[in-house]
Amino acid sequence: MSDNFQCLRENMVNTQIKARGVNDKKVLAAFHRVPRHMFVGPDQELQAYEDHPLPIEHDQTISQPFIVALMTEALKLTGEEIVLEIGTGSGYQTAILAEIAGHVYTIERFEKLSRSASILLDKLGYNNISYRVGDGTKGWPEEAPFEGILVAAATADIPPALMDQLAPNSRLVIPVGDSRSQDLLIVSKDDRGNLDRESLGGCRFLPLVEDKER
Ligand code: SAH
């Protein structure tokens, strides 16, 4: 069966990711290595390499492979960076980032999702990931600044704490819009702290839920 999954994985990389223009070699290598079928329920293993999101616990989703690839490529990681991810979810995007970055700090609001992701990622041998349960809109100030920030949930406004925690010469990728559709934005900060925005096109994510009580 593992050979079958490898075959499905190669097919996913070729037809969904490379074919749509993601060419970063580190990103493609990460997609070849991470066993996406282990990040979904046993009844969904065979669909894990298909071209769409899939449901996970707490009514959340594991993102479409192409979107994970596009967002990862947008960070332009070279291998040593300290990265922040908001919305651990299944942990799949976390694994892709951990393959490429120096260290990944990942925040998830549901404890159960964070715990399942950390158990699986430990089992797969990743030792460069730190997990936090809480509201990712506040970032992770103790570990800032970050040389890449990836937000896997949609927001109308970019949380100011995340902009503050972005290092100079670094990029933040985030879906910005309403609940129906968003623009996938790359916000770049230069060495003087100036910001620039670029859109990668439309996308549809579940909402980034801010914890108002904290
Ligand atoms: N990259 C994940 C995507 C999960 S969906 C994957 O492919 O599996 C988005 C995730 O963001 C959900 O797990 C949701 O619970 C989480 N989330 C939403 N708002 C959040 C917040 N304010 N802080 C942290 N996580 C949040």
PDB file of C-alpha atoms and ligand atoms in Angstrom:
ATOM      1  CA  MET A   1       0.000   0.000   0.000  1.00  0.00           C
ATOM      2  CA  SER A   2       2.816   2.445   0.769  1.00  0.00           C
ATOM      3  CA  ASP A   3       3.970   2.120  -2.861  1.00  0.00           C
ATOM      4  CA  ASN A   4       0.464   3.022  -3.959  1.00  0.00           C
ATOM      5  CA  PHE A   5       0.523   6.111  -1.780  1.00  0.00           C
ATOM      6  CA  GLN A   6       3.904   7.069  -3.189  1.00  0.00           C
ATOM      7  CA  CYS A   7       2.477   6.767  -6.670  1.00  0.00           C
ATOM      8  CA  LEU A   8      -0.543   8.909  -5.752  1.00  0.00           C
ATOM      9  CA  ARG A   9       1.817  11.442  -4.171  1.00  0.00           C
ATOM     10  CA  GLU A  10       3.999  11.704  -7.271  1.00  0.00           C
ATOM     11  CA  ASN A  11       0.925  12.141  -9.380  1.00  0.00           C
ATOM     12  CA  MET A  12      -0.318  14.918  -7.065  1.00  0.00           C
ATOM     13  CA  VAL A  13       3.003  16.767  -7.319  1.00  0.00           C
ATOM     14  CA  ASN A  14       3.081  16.517 -11.116  1.00  0.00           C
ATOM     15  CA  THR A  15      -0.531  17.216 -12.021  1.00  0.00           C
ATOM     16  CA  GLN A  16      -1.679  19.605  -9.277  1.00  0.00           C
ATOM     17  CA  ILE A  17       1.429  21.451  -8.152  1.00  0.00           C
ATOM     18  CA  LYS A  18       4.136  21.511 -10.840  1.00  0.00           C
ATOM     19  CA  ALA A  19       1.569  21.772 -13.619  1.00  0.00           C
ATOM     20  CA  ARG A  20       0.203  24.943 -12.004  1.00  0.00           C
ATOM     21  CA  GLY A  21       3.594  26.604 -11.854  1.00  0.00           C
ATOM     22  CA  VAL A  22       5.036  25.846  -8.403  1.00  0.00           C
ATOM     23  CA  ASN A  23       8.679  25.119  -9.229  1.00  0.00           C
ATOM     24  CA  ASP A  24      10.622  25.712  -5.998  1.00  0.00           C
ATOM     25  CA  LYS A  25      12.709  22.541  -5.647  1.00  0.00           C
ATOM     26  CA  LYS A  26      12.600  22.541  -1.846  1.00  0.00           C
ATOM     27  CA  VAL A  27       8.801  22.808  -1.880  1.00  0.00           C
ATOM     28  CA  LEU A  28       8.429  19.988  -4.415  1.00  0.00           C
ATOM     29  CA  ALA A  29      10.846  17.766  -2.463  1.00  0.00           C
ATOM     30  CA  ALA A  30       8.854  18.384   0.728  1.00  0.00           C
ATOM     31  CA  PHE A  31       5.628  17.371  -1.015  1.00  0.00           C
ATOM     32  CA  HIS A  32       7.303  14.161  -2.201  1.00  0.00           C
ATOM     33  CA  ARG A  33       8.356  13.299   1.347  1.00  0.00           C
ATOM     34  CA  VAL A  34       5.357  14.118   3.553  1.00  0.00           C
ATOM     35  CA  PRO A  35       2.801  11.245   3.703  1.00  0.00           C
ATOM     36  CA  ARG A  36      -0.380  13.315   3.319  1.00  0.00           C
ATOM     37  CA  HIS A  37      -2.643  10.248   3.768  1.00  0.00           C
ATOM     38  CA  MET A  38      -1.528  10.055   7.428  1.00  0.00           C
ATOM     39  CA  PHE A  39      -3.007  13.515   8.118  1.00  0.00           C
ATOM     40  CA  VAL A  40      -6.617  12.501   7.308  1.00  0.00           C
ATOM     41  CA  GLY A  41      -8.973   9.933   8.847  1.00  0.00           C
ATOM     42  CA  PRO A  42      -8.513   6.247   7.832  1.00  0.00           C
ATOM     43  CA  ASP A  43     -11.692   6.387   5.704  1.00  0.00           C
ATOM     44  CA  GLN A  44     -10.236   9.243   3.650  1.00  0.00           C
ATOM     45  CA  GLU A  45      -6.735   7.935   2.995  1.00  0.00           C
ATOM     46  CA  LEU A  46      -7.456   7.228  -0.651  1.00  0.00           C
ATOM     47  CA  GLN A  47      -8.723  10.761  -1.229  1.00  0.00           C
ATOM     48  CA  ALA A  48      -5.777  12.394   0.509  1.00  0.00           C
ATOM     49  CA  TYR A  49      -3.927  13.101  -2.748  1.00  0.00           C
ATOM     50  CA  GLU A  50      -6.927  14.533  -4.602  1.00  0.00           C
ATOM     51  CA  ASP A  51      -7.189  18.147  -5.706  1.00  0.00           C
ATOM     52  CA  HIS A  52      -9.414  19.530  -2.906  1.00  0.00           C
ATOM     53  CA  PRO A  53      -9.569  20.137   0.849  1.00  0.00           C
ATOM     54  CA  LEU A  54     -10.891  17.368   3.121  1.00  0.00           C
ATOM     55  CA  PRO A  55     -12.733  17.551   6.444  1.00  0.00           C
ATOM     56  CA  ILE A  56     -10.850  17.027   9.714  1.00  0.00           C
ATOM     57  CA  GLU A  57     -12.121  17.212  13.307  1.00  0.00           C
ATOM     58  CA  HIS A  58     -13.899  20.284  14.767  1.00  0.00           C
ATOM     59  CA  ASP A  59     -15.457  21.043  11.337  1.00  0.00           C
ATOM     60  CA  GLN A  60     -12.121  22.255  10.010  1.00  0.00           C
ATOM     61  CA  THR A  61     -10.323  21.180   6.825  1.00  0.00           C
ATOM     62  CA  ILE A  62      -6.927  20.049   5.620  1.00  0.00           C
ATOM     63  CA  SER A  63      -6.181  22.555   2.860  1.00  0.00           C
ATOM     64  CA  GLN A  64      -6.020  21.716  -0.853  1.00  0.00           C
ATOM     65  CA  PRO A  65      -2.470  20.520  -1.712  1.00  0.00           C
ATOM     66  CA  PHE A  66      -1.922  23.201  -4.367  1.00  0.00           C
ATOM     67  CA  ILE A  67      -2.814  26.017  -1.955  1.00  0.00           C
ATOM     68  CA  VAL A  68      -0.393  24.615   0.642  1.00  0.00           C
ATOM     69  CA  ALA A  69       2.308  24.552  -2.062  1.00  0.00           C
ATOM     70  CA  LEU A  70       1.529  28.063  -3.303  1.00  0.00           C
ATOM     71  CA  MET A  71       1.622  29.546   0.211  1.00  0.00           C
ATOM     72  CA  THR A  72       4.820  27.727   1.114  1.00  0.00           C
ATOM     73  CA  GLU A  73       6.571  28.826  -2.081  1.00  0.00           C
ATOM     74  CA  ALA A  74       5.472  32.416  -1.412  1.00  0.00           C
ATOM     75  CA  LEU A  75       7.569  32.501   1.784  1.00  0.00           C
ATOM     76  CA  LYS A  76      10.759  31.960  -0.285  1.00  0.00           C
ATOM     77  CA  LEU A  77      12.400  29.897   2.446  1.00  0.00           C
ATOM     78  CA  THR A  78      16.040  28.882   2.054  1.00  0.00           C
ATOM     79  CA  GLY A  79      16.347  26.426   4.937  1.00  0.00           C
ATOM     80  CA  GLU A  80      17.314  28.211   8.150  1.00  0.00           C
ATOM     81  CA  GLU A  81      14.318  30.434   8.802  1.00  0.00           C
ATOM     82  CA  ILE A  82      12.272  30.644  11.985  1.00  0.00           C
ATOM     83  CA  VAL A  83       8.662  30.495  10.806  1.00  0.00           C
ATOM     84  CA  LEU A  84       5.273  31.090  12.445  1.00  0.00           C
ATOM     85  CA  GLU A  85       2.175  29.201  11.296  1.00  0.00           C
ATOM     86  CA  ILE A  86      -1.355  30.097  12.416  1.00  0.00           C
ATOM     87  CA  GLY A  87      -3.901  27.247  12.169  1.00  0.00           C
ATOM     88  CA  THR A  88      -2.063  23.957  12.746  1.00  0.00           C
ATOM     89  CA  GLY A  89      -5.179  21.965  11.811  1.00  0.00           C
ATOM     90  CA  SER A  90      -4.136  18.492  10.678  1.00  0.00           C
ATOM     91  CA  GLY A  91      -0.432  19.422  10.850  1.00  0.00           C
ATOM     92  CA  TYR A  92       0.144  18.762   7.140  1.00  0.00           C
ATOM     93  CA  GLN A  93       1.189  22.317   6.279  1.00  0.00           C
ATOM     94  CA  THR A  94       3.288  22.299   9.465  1.00  0.00           C
ATOM     95  CA  ALA A  95       5.197  19.238   8.200  1.00  0.00           C
ATOM     96  CA  ILE A  96       5.804  20.850   4.805  1.00  0.00           C
ATOM     97  CA  LEU A  97       7.186  23.957   6.540  1.00  0.00           C
ATOM     98  CA  ALA A  98       9.293  21.867   8.939  1.00  0.00           C
ATOM     99  CA  GLU A  99      10.871  20.103   5.930  1.00  0.00           C
ATOM    100  CA  ILE A 100      12.107  23.445   4.602  1.00  0.00           C
ATOM    101  CA  ALA A 101      12.508  25.886   7.527  1.00  0.00           C
ATOM    102  CA  GLY A 102      14.890  25.840  10.491  1.00  0.00           C
ATOM    103  CA  HIS A 103      12.114  25.873  13.100  1.00  0.00           C
ATOM    104  CA  VAL A 104       8.316  26.128  12.945  1.00  0.00           C
ATOM    105  CA  TYR A 105       6.203  27.698  15.700  1.00  0.00           C
ATOM    106  CA  THR A 106       2.586  26.679  15.113  1.00  0.00           C
ATOM    107  CA  ILE A 107      -0.573  27.892  16.886  1.00  0.00           C
ATOM    108  CA  GLU A 108      -3.996  26.190  16.864  1.00  0.00           C
ATOM    109  CA  ARG A 109      -7.103  27.256  18.785  1.00  0.00           C
ATOM    110  CA  PHE A 110      -8.453  23.693  19.237  1.00  0.00           C
ATOM    111  CA  GLU A 111      -6.420  21.703  21.735  1.00  0.00           C
ATOM    112  CA  LYS A 112      -7.468  18.365  20.248  1.00  0.00           C
ATOM    113  CA  LEU A 113      -6.218  19.283  16.764  1.00  0.00           C
ATOM    114  CA  SER A 114      -2.949  20.598  18.162  1.00  0.00           C
ATOM    115  CA  ARG A 115      -2.432  17.446  20.223  1.00  0.00           C
ATOM    116  CA  SER A 116      -3.193  15.035  17.332  1.00  0.00           C
ATOM    117  CA  ALA A 117      -0.902  17.005  15.019  1.00  0.00           C
ATOM    118  CA  SER A 118       1.959  17.013  17.528  1.00  0.00           C
ATOM    119  CA  ILE A 119       1.644  13.250  18.186  1.00  0.00           C
ATOM    120  CA  LEU A 120       1.737  12.480  14.456  1.00  0.00           C
ATOM    121  CA  LEU A 121       4.557  14.913  13.664  1.00  0.00           C
ATOM    122  CA  ASP A 122       6.633  13.509  16.576  1.00  0.00           C
ATOM    123  CA  LYS A 123       6.030  10.012  15.229  1.00  0.00           C
ATOM    124  CA  LEU A 124       7.180  11.130  11.780  1.00  0.00           C
ATOM    125  CA  GLY A 125      10.422  12.375  13.369  1.00  0.00           C
ATOM    126  CA  TYR A 126      10.072  16.170  13.172  1.00  0.00           C
ATOM    127  CA  ASN A 127      12.030  17.755  16.016  1.00  0.00           C
ATOM    128  CA  ASN A 128      11.976  21.369  14.814  1.00  0.00           C
ATOM    129  CA  ILE A 129       8.349  22.235  15.656  1.00  0.00           C
ATOM    130  CA  SER A 130       6.897  24.009  18.722  1.00  0.00           C
ATOM    131  CA  TYR A 131       3.147  23.914  19.385  1.00  0.00           C
ATOM    132  CA  ARG A 132       0.850  26.343  21.159  1.00  0.00           C
ATOM    133  CA  VAL A 133      -2.897  26.189  21.810  1.00  0.00           C
ATOM    134  CA  GLY A 134      -4.442  29.646  21.676  1.00  0.00           C
ATOM    135  CA  ASP A 135      -5.414  32.595  19.557  1.00  0.00           C
ATOM    136  CA  GLY A 136      -2.945  32.935  16.702  1.00  0.00           C
ATOM    137  CA  THR A 137      -4.031  36.498  15.940  1.00  0.00           C
ATOM    138  CA  LYS A 138      -1.786  37.511  18.860  1.00  0.00           C
ATOM    139  CA  GLY A 139       1.200  35.742  17.294  1.00  0.00           C
ATOM    140  CA  TRP A 140       3.944  34.287  19.501  1.00  0.00           C
ATOM    141  CA  PRO A 141       5.674  37.410  20.852  1.00  0.00           C
ATOM    142  CA  GLU A 142       8.262  35.527  22.954  1.00  0.00           C
ATOM    143  CA  GLU A 143       9.760  33.942  19.826  1.00  0.00           C
ATOM    144  CA  ALA A 144       9.410  36.908  17.435  1.00  0.00           C
ATOM    145  CA  PRO A 145      10.563  38.136  15.018  1.00  0.00           C
ATOM    146  CA  PHE A 146       9.746  35.490  12.394  1.00  0.00           C
ATOM    147  CA  GLU A 147      11.368  35.182   8.991  1.00  0.00           C
ATOM    148  CA  GLY A 148       8.130  33.918   7.490  1.00  0.00           C
ATOM    149  CA  ILE A 149       4.519  33.849   8.716  1.00  0.00           C
ATOM    150  CA  LEU A 150       1.782  31.697   7.182  1.00  0.00           C
ATOM    151  CA  VAL A 151      -1.869  32.097   8.177  1.00  0.00           C
ATOM    152  CA  ALA A 152      -4.142  29.211   7.136  1.00  0.00           C
ATOM    153  CA  ALA A 153      -7.463  30.878   7.992  1.00  0.00           C
ATOM    154  CA  ALA A 154      -9.307  33.858   6.527  1.00  0.00           C
ATOM    155  CA  THR A 155      -9.545  37.328   8.001  1.00  0.00           C
ATOM    156  CA  ALA A 156     -11.009  40.691   6.983  1.00  0.00           C
ATOM    157  CA  ASP A 157      -7.984  42.526   8.386  1.00  0.00           C
ATOM    158  CA  ILE A 158      -4.410  41.414   8.888  1.00  0.00           C
ATOM    159  CA  PRO A 159      -3.826  41.079  12.661  1.00  0.00           C
ATOM    160  CA  PRO A 160      -1.443  43.924  13.637  1.00  0.00           C
ATOM    161  CA  ALA A 161       0.490  41.649  16.044  1.00  0.00           C
ATOM    162  CA  LEU A 162       1.513  39.454  13.102  1.00  0.00           C
ATOM    163  CA  MET A 163       2.816  42.440  11.126  1.00  0.00           C
ATOM    164  CA  ASP A 164       4.788  43.558  14.187  1.00  0.00           C
ATOM    165  CA  GLN A 165       6.286  40.084  14.593  1.00  0.00           C
ATOM    166  CA  LEU A 166       7.454  39.826  10.967  1.00  0.00           C
ATOM    167  CA  ALA A 167      11.238  40.277  10.643  1.00  0.00           C
ATOM    168  CA  PRO A 168      12.727  42.696   8.085  1.00  0.00           C
ATOM    169  CA  ASN A 169      13.233  41.127   4.622  1.00  0.00           C
ATOM    170  CA  SER A 170      10.502  38.571   5.333  1.00  0.00           C
ATOM    171  CA  ARG A 171       7.078  37.640   4.059  1.00  0.00           C
ATOM    172  CA  LEU A 172       3.654  36.953   5.497  1.00  0.00           C
ATOM    173  CA  VAL A 173       1.091  35.005   3.485  1.00  0.00           C
ATOM    174  CA  ILE A 174      -2.562  35.289   4.461  1.00  0.00           C
ATOM    175  CA  PRO A 175      -6.071  34.978   2.938  1.00  0.00           C
ATOM    176  CA  VAL A 176      -7.801  38.362   3.305  1.00  0.00           C
ATOM    177  CA  GLY A 177     -11.486  38.916   2.555  1.00  0.00           C
ATOM    178  CA  ASP A 178     -14.963  37.937   3.745  1.00  0.00           C
ATOM    179  CA  SER A 179     -16.276  34.483   4.649  1.00  0.00           C
ATOM    180  CA  ARG A 180     -17.132  33.590   1.039  1.00  0.00           C
ATOM    181  CA  SER A 181     -13.940  34.458  -0.789  1.00  0.00           C
ATOM    182  CA  GLN A 182     -10.571  35.943  -0.118  1.00  0.00           C
ATOM    183  CA  ASP A 183      -7.458  37.209  -1.832  1.00  0.00           C
ATOM    184  CA  LEU A 184      -4.337  35.245  -1.006  1.00  0.00           C
ATOM    185  CA  LEU A 185      -1.962  38.072  -0.091  1.00  0.00           C
ATOM    186  CA  ILE A 186       1.794  38.153   0.307  1.00  0.00           C
ATOM    187  CA  VAL A 187       2.865  41.053   2.520  1.00  0.00           C
ATOM    188  CA  SER A 188       6.613  41.713   2.316  1.00  0.00           C
ATOM    189  CA  LYS A 189       8.560  43.776   4.826  1.00  0.00           C
ATOM    190  CA  ASP A 190      11.841  45.254   3.551  1.00  0.00           C
ATOM    191  CA  ASP A 191      14.981  45.976   5.573  1.00  0.00           C
ATOM    192  CA  ARG A 192      13.638  49.409   6.559  1.00  0.00           C
ATOM    193  CA  GLY A 193      10.280  48.043   7.666  1.00  0.00           C
ATOM    194  CA  ASN A 194       8.379  49.240   4.558  1.00  0.00           C
ATOM    195  CA  LEU A 195       5.495  47.008   3.495  1.00  0.00           C
ATOM    196  CA  ASP A 196       4.460  45.849   0.062  1.00  0.00           C
ATOM    197  CA  ARG A 197       1.433  43.715  -0.935  1.00  0.00           C
ATOM    198  CA  GLU A 198       0.950  41.299  -3.787  1.00  0.00           C
ATOM    199  CA  SER A 199      -2.035  39.056  -4.541  1.00  0.00           C
ATOM    200  CA  LEU A 200      -1.662  35.436  -5.567  1.00  0.00           C
ATOM    201  CA  GLY A 201      -5.324  35.303  -6.587  1.00  0.00           C
ATOM    202  CA  GLY A 202      -8.608  34.159  -5.087  1.00  0.00           C
ATOM    203  CA  CYS A 203      -9.012  31.451  -2.473  1.00  0.00           C
ATOM    204  CA  ARG A 204     -11.464  30.154   0.097  1.00  0.00           C
ATOM    205  CA  PHE A 205     -10.449  29.418   3.677  1.00  0.00           C
ATOM    206  CA  LEU A 206     -12.382  28.872   6.901  1.00  0.00           C
ATOM    207  CA  PRO A 207     -12.389  31.948   9.182  1.00  0.00           C
ATOM    208  CA  LEU A 208      -9.626  32.991  11.537  1.00  0.00           C
ATOM    209  CA  VAL A 209     -11.518  33.131  14.823  1.00  0.00           C
ATOM    210  CA  GLU A 210     -10.239  35.780  17.179  1.00  0.00           C
ATOM    211  CA  ASP A 211     -10.546  35.094  20.892  1.00  0.00           C
ATOM    212  CA  LYS A 212     -12.122  38.325  22.156  1.00  0.00           C
ATOM    213  CA  GLU A 213     -11.802  37.456  25.826  1.00  0.00           C
ATOM    214  CA  ARG A 214      -8.029  37.575  26.055  1.00  0.00           C
TER     215      ARG A 214
HETATM  216  N1  SAH B   1      -3.098  24.107   7.463  1.00  0.00           N
HETATM  217  C1  SAH B   1      -4.171  23.365   8.060  1.00  0.00           C
HETATM  218  C2  SAH B   1      -5.430  24.182   7.847  1.00  0.00           C
HETATM  219  C3  SAH B   1      -6.442  23.975   8.875  1.00  0.00           C
HETATM  220  S1  SAH B   1      -7.931  24.913   8.648  1.00  0.00           S
HETATM  221  C4  SAH B   1      -4.290  22.006   7.389  1.00  0.00           C
HETATM  222  O1  SAH B   1      -4.067  21.928   6.173  1.00  0.00           O
HETATM  223  O2  SAH B   1      -4.625  21.024   8.054  1.00  0.00           O
HETATM  224  C5  SAH B   1      -7.604  26.352   9.626  1.00  0.00           C
HETATM  225  C6  SAH B   1      -7.226  26.091  11.062  1.00  0.00           C
HETATM  226  O3  SAH B   1      -7.078  27.359  11.703  1.00  0.00           O
HETATM  227  C7  SAH B   1      -8.251  25.315  11.859  1.00  0.00           C
HETATM  228  O4  SAH B   1      -7.655  24.192  12.449  1.00  0.00           O
HETATM  229  C8  SAH B   1      -8.745  26.331  12.895  1.00  0.00           C
HETATM  230  O5  SAH B   1      -9.116  25.730  14.123  1.00  0.00           O
HETATM  231  C9  SAH B   1      -7.533  27.217  13.040  1.00  0.00           C
HETATM  232  N2  SAH B   1      -7.801  28.560  13.567  1.00  0.00           N
HETATM  233  C10 SAH B   1      -8.827  29.397  13.281  1.00  0.00           C
HETATM  234  N3  SAH B   1      -8.701  30.560  13.957  1.00  0.00           N
HETATM  235  C11 SAH B   1      -7.563  30.456  14.700  1.00  0.00           C
HETATM  236  C12 SAH B   1      -6.884  31.324  15.602  1.00  0.00           C
HETATM  237  N4  SAH B   1      -7.340  32.548  15.916  1.00  0.00           N
HETATM  238  N5  SAH B   1      -5.745  30.898  16.176  1.00  0.00           N
HETATM  239  C13 SAH B   1      -5.246  29.660  15.893  1.00  0.00           C
HETATM  240  N6  SAH B   1      -5.849  28.792  15.043  1.00  0.00           N
HETATM  241  C14 SAH B   1      -6.976  29.178  14.454  1.00  0.00           C
END
